[in-house]
mmCIF file of C-alpha atoms in Angstrom:
data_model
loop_
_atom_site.group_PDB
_atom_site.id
_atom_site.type_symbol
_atom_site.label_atom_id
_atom_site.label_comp_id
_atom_site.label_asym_id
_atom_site.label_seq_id
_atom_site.Cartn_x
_atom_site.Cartn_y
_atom_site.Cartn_z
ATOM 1 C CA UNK V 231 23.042 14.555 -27.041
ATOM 2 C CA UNK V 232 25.131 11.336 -27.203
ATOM 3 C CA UNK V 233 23.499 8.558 -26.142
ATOM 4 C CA UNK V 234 26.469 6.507 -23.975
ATOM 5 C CA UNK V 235 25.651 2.691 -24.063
ATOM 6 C CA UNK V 236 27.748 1.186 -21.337
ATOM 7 C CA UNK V 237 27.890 -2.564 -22.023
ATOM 8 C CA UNK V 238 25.951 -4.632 -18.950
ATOM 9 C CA UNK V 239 27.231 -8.045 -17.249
ATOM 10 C CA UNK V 240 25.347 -10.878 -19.488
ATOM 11 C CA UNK V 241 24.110 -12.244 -15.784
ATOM 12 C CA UNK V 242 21.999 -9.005 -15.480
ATOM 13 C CA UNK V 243 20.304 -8.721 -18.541
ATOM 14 C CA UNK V 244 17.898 -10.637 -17.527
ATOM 15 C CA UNK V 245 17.100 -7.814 -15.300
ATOM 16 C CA UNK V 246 15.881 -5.824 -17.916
ATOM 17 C CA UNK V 247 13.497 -7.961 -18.942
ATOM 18 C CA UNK V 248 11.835 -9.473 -15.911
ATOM 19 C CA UNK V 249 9.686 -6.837 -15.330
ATOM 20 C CA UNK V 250 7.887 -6.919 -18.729
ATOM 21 C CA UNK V 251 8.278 -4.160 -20.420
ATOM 22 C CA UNK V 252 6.913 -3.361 -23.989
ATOM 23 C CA UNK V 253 10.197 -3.818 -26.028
ATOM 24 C CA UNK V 254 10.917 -2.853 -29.781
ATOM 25 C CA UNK V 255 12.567 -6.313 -31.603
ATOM 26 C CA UNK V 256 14.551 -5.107 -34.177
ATOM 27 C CA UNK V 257 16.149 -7.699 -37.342
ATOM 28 C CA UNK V 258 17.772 -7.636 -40.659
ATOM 29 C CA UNK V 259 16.841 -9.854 -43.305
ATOM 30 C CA UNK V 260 19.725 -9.258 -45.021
ATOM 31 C CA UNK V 261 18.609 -6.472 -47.040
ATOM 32 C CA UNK V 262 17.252 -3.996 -44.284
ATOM 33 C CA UNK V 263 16.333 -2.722 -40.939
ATOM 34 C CA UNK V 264 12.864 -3.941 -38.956
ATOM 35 C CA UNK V 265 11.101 -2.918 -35.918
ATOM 36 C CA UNK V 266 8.634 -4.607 -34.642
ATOM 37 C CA UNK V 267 6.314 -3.906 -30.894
ATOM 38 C CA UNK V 268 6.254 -6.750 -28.698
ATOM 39 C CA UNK V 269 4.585 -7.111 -25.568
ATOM 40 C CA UNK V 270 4.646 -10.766 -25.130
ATOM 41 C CA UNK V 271 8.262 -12.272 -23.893
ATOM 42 C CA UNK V 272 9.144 -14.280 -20.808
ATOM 43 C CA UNK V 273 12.773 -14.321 -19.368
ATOM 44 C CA UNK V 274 13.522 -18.464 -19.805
ATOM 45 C CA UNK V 275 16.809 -18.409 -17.774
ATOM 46 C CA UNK V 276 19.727 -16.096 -16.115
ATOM 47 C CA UNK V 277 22.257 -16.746 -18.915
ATOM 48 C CA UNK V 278 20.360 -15.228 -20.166
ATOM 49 C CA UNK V 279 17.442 -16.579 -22.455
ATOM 50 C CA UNK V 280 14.289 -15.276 -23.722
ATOM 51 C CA UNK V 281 11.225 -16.425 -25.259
ATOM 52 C CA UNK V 282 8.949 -14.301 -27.634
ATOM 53 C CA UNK V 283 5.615 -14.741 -29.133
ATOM 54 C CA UNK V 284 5.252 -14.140 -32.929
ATOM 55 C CA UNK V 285 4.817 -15.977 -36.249
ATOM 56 C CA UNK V 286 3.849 -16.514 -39.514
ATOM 57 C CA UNK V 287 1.792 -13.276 -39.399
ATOM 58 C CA UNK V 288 4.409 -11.382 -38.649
ATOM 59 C CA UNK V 289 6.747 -9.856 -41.540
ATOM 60 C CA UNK V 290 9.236 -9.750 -38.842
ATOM 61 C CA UNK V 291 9.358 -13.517 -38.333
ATOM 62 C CA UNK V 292 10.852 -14.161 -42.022
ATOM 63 C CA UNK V 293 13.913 -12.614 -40.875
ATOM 64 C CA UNK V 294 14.098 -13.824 -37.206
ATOM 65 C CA UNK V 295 13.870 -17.368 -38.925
ATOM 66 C CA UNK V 296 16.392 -16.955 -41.909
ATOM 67 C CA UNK V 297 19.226 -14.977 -40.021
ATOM 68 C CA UNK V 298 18.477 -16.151 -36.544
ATOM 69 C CA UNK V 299 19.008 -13.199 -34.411
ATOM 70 C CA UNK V 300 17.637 -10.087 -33.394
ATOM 71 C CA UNK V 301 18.261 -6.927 -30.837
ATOM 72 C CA UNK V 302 15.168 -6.584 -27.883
ATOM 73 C CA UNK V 303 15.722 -2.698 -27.527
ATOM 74 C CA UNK V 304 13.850 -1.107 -24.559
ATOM 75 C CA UNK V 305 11.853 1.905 -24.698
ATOM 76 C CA UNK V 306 10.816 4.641 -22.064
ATOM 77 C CA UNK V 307 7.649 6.303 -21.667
ATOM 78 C CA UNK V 308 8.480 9.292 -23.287
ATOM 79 C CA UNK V 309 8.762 7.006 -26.705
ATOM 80 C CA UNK V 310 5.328 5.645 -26.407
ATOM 81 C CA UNK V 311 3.936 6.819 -29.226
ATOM 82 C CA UNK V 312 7.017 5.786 -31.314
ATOM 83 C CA UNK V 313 6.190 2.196 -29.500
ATOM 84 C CA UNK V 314 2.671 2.061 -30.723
ATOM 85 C CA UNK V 315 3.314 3.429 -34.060
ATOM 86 C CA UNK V 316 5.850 1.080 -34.791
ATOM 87 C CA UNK V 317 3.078 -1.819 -33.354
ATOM 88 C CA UNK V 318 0.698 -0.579 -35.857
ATOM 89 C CA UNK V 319 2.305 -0.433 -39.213
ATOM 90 C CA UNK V 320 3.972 -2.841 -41.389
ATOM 91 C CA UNK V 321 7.911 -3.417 -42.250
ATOM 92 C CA UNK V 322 6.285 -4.461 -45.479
ATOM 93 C CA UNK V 323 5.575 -1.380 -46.641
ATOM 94 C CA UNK V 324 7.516 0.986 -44.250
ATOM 95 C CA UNK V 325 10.839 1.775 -42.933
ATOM 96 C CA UNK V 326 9.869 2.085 -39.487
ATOM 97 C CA UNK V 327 14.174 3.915 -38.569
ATOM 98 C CA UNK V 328 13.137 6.479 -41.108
ATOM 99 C CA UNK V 329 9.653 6.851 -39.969
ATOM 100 C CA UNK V 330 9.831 7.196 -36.781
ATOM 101 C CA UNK V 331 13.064 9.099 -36.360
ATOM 102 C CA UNK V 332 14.842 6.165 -34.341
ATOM 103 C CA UNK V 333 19.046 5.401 -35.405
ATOM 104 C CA UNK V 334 20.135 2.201 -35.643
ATOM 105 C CA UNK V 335 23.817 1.273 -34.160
ATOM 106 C CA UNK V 336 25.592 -1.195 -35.186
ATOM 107 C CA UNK V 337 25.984 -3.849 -32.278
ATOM 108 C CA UNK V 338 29.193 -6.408 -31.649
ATOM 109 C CA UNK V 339 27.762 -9.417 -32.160
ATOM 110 C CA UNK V 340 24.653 -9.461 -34.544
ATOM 111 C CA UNK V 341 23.802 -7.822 -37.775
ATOM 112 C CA UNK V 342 20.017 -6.280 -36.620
ATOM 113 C CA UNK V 343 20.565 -2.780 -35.123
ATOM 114 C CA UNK V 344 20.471 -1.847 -32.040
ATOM 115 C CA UNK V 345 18.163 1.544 -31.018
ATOM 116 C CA UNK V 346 20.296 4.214 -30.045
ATOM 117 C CA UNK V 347 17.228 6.316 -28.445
ATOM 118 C CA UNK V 348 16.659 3.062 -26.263
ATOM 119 C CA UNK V 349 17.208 2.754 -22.648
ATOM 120 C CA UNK V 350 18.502 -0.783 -23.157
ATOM 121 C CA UNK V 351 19.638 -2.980 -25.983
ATOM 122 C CA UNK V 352 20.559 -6.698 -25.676
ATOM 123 C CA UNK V 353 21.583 -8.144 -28.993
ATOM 124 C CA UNK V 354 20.370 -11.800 -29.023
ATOM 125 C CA UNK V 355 20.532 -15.017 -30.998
ATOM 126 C CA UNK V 356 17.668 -17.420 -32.182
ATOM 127 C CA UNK V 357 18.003 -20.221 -30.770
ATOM 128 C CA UNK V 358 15.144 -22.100 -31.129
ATOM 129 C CA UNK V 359 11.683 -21.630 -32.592
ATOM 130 C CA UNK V 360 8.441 -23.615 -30.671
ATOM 131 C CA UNK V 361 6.400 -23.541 -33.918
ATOM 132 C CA UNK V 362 3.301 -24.927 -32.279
ATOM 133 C CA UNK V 363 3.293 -22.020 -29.799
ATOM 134 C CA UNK V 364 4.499 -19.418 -31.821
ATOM 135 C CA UNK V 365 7.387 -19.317 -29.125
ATOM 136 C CA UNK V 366 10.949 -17.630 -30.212
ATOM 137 C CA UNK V 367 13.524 -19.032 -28.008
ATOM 138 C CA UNK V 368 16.174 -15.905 -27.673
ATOM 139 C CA UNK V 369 19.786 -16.437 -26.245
ATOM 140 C CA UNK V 370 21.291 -12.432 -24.996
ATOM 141 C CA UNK V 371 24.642 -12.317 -26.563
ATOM 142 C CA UNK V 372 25.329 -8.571 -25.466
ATOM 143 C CA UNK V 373 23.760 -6.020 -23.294
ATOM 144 C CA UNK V 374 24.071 -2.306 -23.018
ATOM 145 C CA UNK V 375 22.149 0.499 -21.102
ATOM 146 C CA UNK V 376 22.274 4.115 -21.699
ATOM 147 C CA UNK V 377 23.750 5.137 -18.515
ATOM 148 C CA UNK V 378 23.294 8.829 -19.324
ATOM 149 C CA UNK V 379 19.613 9.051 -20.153
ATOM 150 C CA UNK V 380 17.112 10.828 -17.301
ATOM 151 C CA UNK V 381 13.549 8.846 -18.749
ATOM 152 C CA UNK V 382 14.400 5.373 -17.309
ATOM 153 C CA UNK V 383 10.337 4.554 -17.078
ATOM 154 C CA UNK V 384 9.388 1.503 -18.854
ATOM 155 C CA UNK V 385 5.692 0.717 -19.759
ATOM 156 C CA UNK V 386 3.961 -2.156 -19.582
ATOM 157 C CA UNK V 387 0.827 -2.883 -21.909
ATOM 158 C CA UNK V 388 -2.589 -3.994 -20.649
ATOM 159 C CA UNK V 389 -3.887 -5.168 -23.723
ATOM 160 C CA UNK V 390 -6.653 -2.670 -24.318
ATOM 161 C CA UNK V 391 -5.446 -0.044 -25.912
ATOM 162 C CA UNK V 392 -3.916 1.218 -22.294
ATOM 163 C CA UNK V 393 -0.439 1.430 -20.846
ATOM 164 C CA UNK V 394 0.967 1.375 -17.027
ATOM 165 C CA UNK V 395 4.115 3.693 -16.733
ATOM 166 C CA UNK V 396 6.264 1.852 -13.650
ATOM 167 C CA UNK V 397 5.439 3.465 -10.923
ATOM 168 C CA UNK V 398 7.800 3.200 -7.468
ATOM 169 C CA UNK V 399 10.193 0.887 -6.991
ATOM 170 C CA UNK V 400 10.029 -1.485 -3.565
ATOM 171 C CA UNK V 401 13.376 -2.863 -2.122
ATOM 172 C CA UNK V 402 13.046 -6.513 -0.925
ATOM 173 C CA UNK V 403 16.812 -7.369 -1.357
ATOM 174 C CA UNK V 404 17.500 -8.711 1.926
ATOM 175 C CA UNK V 405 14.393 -10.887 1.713
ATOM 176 C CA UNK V 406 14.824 -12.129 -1.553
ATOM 177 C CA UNK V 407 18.603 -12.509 -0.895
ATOM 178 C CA UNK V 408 18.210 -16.643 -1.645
ATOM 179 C CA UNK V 409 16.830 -16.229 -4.983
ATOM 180 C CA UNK V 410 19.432 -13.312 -6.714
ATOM 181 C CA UNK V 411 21.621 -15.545 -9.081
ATOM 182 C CA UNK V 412 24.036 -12.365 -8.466
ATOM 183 C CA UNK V 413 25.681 -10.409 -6.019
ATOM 184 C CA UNK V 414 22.933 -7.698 -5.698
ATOM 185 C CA UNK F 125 -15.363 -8.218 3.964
ATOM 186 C CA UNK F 126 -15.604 -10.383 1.796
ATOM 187 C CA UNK F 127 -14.452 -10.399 -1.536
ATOM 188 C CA UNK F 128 -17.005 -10.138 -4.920
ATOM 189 C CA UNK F 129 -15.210 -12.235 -7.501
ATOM 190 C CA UNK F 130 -16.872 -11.390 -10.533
ATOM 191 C CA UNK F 131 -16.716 -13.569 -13.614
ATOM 192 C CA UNK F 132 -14.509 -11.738 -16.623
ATOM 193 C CA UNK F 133 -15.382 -12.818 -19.980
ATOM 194 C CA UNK F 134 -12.084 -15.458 -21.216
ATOM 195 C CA UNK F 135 -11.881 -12.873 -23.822
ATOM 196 C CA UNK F 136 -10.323 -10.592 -21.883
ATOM 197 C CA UNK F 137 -8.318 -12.432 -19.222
ATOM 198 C CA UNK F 138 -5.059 -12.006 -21.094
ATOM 199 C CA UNK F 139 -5.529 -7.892 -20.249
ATOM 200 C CA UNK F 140 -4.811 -9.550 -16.555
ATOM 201 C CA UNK F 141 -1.645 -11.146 -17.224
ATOM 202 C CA UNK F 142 -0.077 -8.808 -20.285
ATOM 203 C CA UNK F 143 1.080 -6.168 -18.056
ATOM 204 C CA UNK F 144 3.893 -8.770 -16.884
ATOM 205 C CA UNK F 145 2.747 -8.681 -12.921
ATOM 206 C CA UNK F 146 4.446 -11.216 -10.602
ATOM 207 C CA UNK F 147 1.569 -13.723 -9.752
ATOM 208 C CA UNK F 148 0.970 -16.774 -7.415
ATOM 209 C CA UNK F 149 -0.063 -20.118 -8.963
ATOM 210 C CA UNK F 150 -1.489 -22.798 -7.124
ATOM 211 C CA UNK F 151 -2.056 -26.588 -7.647
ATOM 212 C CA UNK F 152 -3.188 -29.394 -6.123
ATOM 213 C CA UNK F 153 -1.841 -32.919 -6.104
ATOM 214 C CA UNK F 154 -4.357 -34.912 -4.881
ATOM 215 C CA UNK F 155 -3.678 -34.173 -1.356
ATOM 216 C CA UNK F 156 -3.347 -30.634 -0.899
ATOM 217 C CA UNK F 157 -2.801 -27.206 -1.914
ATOM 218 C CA UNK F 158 0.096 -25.017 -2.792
ATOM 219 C CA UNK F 159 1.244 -21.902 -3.838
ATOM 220 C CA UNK F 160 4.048 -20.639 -5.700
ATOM 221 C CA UNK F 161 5.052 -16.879 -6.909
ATOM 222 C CA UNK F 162 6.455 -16.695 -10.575
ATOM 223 C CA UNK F 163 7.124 -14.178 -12.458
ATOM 224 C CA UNK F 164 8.354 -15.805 -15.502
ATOM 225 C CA UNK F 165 5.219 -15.714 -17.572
ATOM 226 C CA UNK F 166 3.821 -14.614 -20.961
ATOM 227 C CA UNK F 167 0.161 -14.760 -23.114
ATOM 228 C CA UNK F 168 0.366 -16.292 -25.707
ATOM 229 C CA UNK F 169 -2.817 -16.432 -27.464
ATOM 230 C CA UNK F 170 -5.997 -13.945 -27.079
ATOM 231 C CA UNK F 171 -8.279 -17.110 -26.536
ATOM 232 C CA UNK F 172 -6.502 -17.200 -23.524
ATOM 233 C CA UNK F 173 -3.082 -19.009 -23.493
ATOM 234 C CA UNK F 174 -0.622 -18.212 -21.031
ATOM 235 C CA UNK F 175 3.176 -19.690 -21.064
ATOM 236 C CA UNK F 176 5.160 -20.013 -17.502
ATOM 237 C CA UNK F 177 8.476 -20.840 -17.391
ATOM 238 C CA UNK F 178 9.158 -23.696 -14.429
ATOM 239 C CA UNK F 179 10.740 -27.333 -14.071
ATOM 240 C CA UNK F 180 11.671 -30.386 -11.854
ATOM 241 C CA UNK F 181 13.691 -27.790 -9.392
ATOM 242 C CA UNK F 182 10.195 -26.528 -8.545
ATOM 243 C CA UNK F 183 7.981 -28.201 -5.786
ATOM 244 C CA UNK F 184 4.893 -27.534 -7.538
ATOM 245 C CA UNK F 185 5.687 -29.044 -11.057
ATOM 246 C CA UNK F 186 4.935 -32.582 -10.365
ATOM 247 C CA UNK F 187 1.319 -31.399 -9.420
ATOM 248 C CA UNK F 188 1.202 -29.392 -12.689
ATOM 249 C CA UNK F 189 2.445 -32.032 -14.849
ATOM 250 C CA UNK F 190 0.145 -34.696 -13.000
ATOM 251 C CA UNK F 191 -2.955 -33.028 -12.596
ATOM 252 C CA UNK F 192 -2.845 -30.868 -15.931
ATOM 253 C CA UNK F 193 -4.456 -27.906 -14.099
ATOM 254 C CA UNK F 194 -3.548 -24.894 -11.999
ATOM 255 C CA UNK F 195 -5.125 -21.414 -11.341
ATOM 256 C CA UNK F 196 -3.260 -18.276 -11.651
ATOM 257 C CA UNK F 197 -4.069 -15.364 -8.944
ATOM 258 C CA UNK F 198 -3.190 -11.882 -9.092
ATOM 259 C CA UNK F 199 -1.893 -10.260 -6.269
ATOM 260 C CA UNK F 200 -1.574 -6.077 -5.250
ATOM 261 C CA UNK F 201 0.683 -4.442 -3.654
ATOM 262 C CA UNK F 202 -0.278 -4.726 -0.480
ATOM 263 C CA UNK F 203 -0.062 -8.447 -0.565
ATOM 264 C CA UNK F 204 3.866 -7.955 -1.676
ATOM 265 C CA UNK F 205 5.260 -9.507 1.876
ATOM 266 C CA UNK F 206 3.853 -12.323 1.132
ATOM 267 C CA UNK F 207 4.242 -12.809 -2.928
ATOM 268 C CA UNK F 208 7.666 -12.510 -1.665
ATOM 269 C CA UNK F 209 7.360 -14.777 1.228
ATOM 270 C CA UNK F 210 5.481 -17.462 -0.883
ATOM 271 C CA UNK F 211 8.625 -17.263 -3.193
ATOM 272 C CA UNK F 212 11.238 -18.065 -0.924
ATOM 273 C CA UNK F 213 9.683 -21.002 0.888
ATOM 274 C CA UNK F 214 8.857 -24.449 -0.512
ATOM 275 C CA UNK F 215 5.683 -26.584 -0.208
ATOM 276 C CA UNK F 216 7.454 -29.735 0.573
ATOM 277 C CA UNK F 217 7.228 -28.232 4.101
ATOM 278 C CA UNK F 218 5.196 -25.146 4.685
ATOM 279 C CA UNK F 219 1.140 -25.176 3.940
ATOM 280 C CA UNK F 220 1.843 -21.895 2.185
ATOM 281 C CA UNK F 221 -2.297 -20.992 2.658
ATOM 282 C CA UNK F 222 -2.181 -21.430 6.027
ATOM 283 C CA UNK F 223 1.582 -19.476 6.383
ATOM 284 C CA UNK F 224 0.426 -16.583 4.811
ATOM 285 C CA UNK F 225 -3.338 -16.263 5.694
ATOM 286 C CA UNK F 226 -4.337 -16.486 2.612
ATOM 287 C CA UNK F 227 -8.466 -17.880 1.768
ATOM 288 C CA UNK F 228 -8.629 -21.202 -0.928
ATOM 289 C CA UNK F 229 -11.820 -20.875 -2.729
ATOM 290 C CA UNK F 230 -12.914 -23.030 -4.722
ATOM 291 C CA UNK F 231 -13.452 -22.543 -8.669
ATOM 292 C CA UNK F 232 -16.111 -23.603 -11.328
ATOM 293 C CA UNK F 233 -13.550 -25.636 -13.699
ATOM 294 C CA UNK F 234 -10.431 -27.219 -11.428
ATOM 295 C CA UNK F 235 -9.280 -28.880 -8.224
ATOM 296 C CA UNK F 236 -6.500 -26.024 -7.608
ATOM 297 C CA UNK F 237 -8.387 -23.333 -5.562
ATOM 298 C CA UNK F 238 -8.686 -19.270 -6.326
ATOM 299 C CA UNK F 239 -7.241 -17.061 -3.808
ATOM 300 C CA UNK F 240 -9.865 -14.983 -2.385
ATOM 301 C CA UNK F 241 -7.989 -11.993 -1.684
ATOM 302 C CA UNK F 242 -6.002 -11.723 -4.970
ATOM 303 C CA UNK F 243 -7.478 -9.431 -7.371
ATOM 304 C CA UNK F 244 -7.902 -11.845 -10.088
ATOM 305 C CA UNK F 245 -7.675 -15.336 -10.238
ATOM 306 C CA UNK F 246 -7.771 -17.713 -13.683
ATOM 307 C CA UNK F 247 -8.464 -20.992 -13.860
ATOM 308 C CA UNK F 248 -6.378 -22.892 -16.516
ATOM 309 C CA UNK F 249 -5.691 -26.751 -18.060
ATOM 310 C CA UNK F 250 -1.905 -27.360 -18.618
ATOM 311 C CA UNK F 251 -2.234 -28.088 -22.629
ATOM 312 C CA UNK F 252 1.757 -28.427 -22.838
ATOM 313 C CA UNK F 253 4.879 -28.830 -21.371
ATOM 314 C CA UNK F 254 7.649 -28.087 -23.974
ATOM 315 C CA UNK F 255 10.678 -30.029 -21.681
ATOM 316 C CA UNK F 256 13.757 -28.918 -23.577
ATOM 317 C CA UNK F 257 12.951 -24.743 -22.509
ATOM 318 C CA UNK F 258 11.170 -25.515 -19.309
ATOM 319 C CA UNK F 259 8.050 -23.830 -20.568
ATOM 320 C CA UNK F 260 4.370 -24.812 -19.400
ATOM 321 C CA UNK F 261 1.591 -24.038 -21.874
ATOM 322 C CA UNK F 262 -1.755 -23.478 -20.109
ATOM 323 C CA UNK F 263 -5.175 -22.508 -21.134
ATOM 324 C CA UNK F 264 -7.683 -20.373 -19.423
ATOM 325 C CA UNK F 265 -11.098 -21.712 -18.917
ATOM 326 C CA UNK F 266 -12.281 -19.589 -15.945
ATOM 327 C CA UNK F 267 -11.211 -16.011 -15.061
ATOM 328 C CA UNK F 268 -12.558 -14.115 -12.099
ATOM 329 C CA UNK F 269 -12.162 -10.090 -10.886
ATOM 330 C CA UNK F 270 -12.826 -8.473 -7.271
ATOM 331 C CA UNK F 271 -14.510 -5.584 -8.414
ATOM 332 C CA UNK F 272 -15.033 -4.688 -5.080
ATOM 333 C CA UNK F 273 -11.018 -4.278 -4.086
ATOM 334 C CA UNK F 274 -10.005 -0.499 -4.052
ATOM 335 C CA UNK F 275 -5.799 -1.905 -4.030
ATOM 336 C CA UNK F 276 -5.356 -2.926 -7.448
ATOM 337 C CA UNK F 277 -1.741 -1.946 -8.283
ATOM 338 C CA UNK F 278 0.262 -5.095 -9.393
ATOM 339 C CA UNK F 279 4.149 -5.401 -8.950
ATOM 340 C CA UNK F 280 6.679 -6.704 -11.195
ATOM 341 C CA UNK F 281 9.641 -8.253 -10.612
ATOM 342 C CA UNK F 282 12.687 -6.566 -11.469
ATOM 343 C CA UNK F 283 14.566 -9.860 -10.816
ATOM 344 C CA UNK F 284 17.189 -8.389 -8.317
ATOM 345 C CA UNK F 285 15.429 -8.237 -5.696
ATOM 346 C CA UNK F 286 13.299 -4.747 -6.356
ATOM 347 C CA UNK F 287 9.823 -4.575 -7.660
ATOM 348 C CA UNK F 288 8.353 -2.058 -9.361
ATOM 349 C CA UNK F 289 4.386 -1.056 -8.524
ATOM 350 C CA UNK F 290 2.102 0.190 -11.172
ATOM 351 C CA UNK F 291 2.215 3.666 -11.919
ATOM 352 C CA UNK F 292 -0.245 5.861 -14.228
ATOM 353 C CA UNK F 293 -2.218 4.536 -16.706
ATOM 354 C CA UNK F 294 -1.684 6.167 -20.336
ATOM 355 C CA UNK F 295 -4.782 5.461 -22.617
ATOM 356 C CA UNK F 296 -3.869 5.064 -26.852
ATOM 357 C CA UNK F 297 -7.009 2.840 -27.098
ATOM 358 C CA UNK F 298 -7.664 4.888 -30.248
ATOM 359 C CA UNK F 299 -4.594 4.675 -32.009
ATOM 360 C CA UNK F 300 -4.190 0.722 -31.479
ATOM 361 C CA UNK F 301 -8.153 0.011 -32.311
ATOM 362 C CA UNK F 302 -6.655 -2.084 -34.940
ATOM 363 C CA UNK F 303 -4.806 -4.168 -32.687
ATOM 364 C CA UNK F 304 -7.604 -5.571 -29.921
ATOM 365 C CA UNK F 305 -9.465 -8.306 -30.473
ATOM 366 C CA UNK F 306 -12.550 -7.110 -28.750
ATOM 367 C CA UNK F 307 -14.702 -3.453 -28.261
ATOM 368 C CA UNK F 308 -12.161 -1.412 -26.215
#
């Protein structure tokens, strides 16, 4: 089955984020295709910006800082154990595509790849790094979602060794109606 | 009944905030209390270190940058009225404690009080305030659990006005023993 990747509005993507997901950062350091698991991001702004936690540590971060960009690619629950896998192995040693069966698509804007088997890609541009913090300031250049897939459950890591699948979703629209930068 | 708030070890109070829930921070500025709802937030560091993202638009940021010290509470589902509430009025005129019923308590480290009927509460020291990406840097010092609450689903913001409650918890403590920083 195709996956169809409908582009989203840039003033939602933020939306995909918010909630805090585990995502899958994917780069290209010129020479080939990364993954890497990250549960640590904040949404900075609704134009929309991101920030990231990584570093030196992190084979990853050699490519984020020498091509400045990256794709945050959003996983379901049925691709945990893709998510943790990829979280617990090395781009150093591994091609994590190959290994864990995932195809990379080509994006419009940046060279790292977006995840075809994703619920959510947003292709996005470094735009500043906080090296004190570790902090990766992201700008979303692009955003699609894969308007045909059923599994739209994120998960959201404890830190533990555990996971929390999302649960029901509560509608406070009308209440919150002052504080949507967008016609909800 | 009253609540048990029983001390966590620091070493784990980034399991309370990983998950991405919406929380309420308070502060004091010398005069009185206040409460804000953010969801905008991110660990940083195991030890713990938390980032937030808020600025001069924000009520409570002049008693964050003053007093260098807030405490971050964790609120349930149950409690998602007034999360909500709490986020779409300002303490320049509201007493948001008093508004929403909700119990100060004072902590072992800072001036800005625990919430007594949140299910966690962590006491930090603003280390940082990195200006140009509106991001605070805090450290915990305290952190606190109500063992005794049966409600502990948190909610996370979806960012147009939905939230999304906690749903099952999926345990691959084995397969990321590599990856916690303390005996799962």
């Amino acid at each position: 089955m195709g996956a169809v990747m409908r582009k989203l509005k840039l003033s939602k993507a933020f939306t995909l984020m918010e909630s805090g997901p585990v995502v899958l950062v994917t780069t290209n350091d010129g020479k080939k295709d990364n993954i890497m698991t990250i549960s640590w991001t904040m949404v900075l702004d609704f134009t929309p910006a991101f920030a990231l936690t990584t570093g030196e540590w992190n084979y990853s971060f050699a490519a984020l800082r020498k091509n400045k960009e990256c794709v945050i690619a959003i996983p379901t629950v049925d691709m945990l154990d893709k998510v943790v896998g990829i979280g617990t192995c090395s781009g150093t040693d591994t091609d994590k595509f190959s290994k864990f069966k995932l195809t990379p698509v080509q994006g419009k804007v940046v060279r790292s790849p977006l995840i075809k088997e994703c619920l959510a890609n947003i292709e996005c541009r470094v735009i500043d790094i906080v090296k004190r913090h570790n902090i990766v300031v992201l700008a979303g250049v692009a955003a699609y979602v894969d308007t045909a897939r059923k599994e739209k459950r994120t998960v959201h890591a404890v830190g533990d060794g555990t996971f929390i699948v999302d649960g029901r979703r509560i509608d406070r629209r009308k209440m919150m109606a002052s504080k949507i930068p967008f016609g909800a």
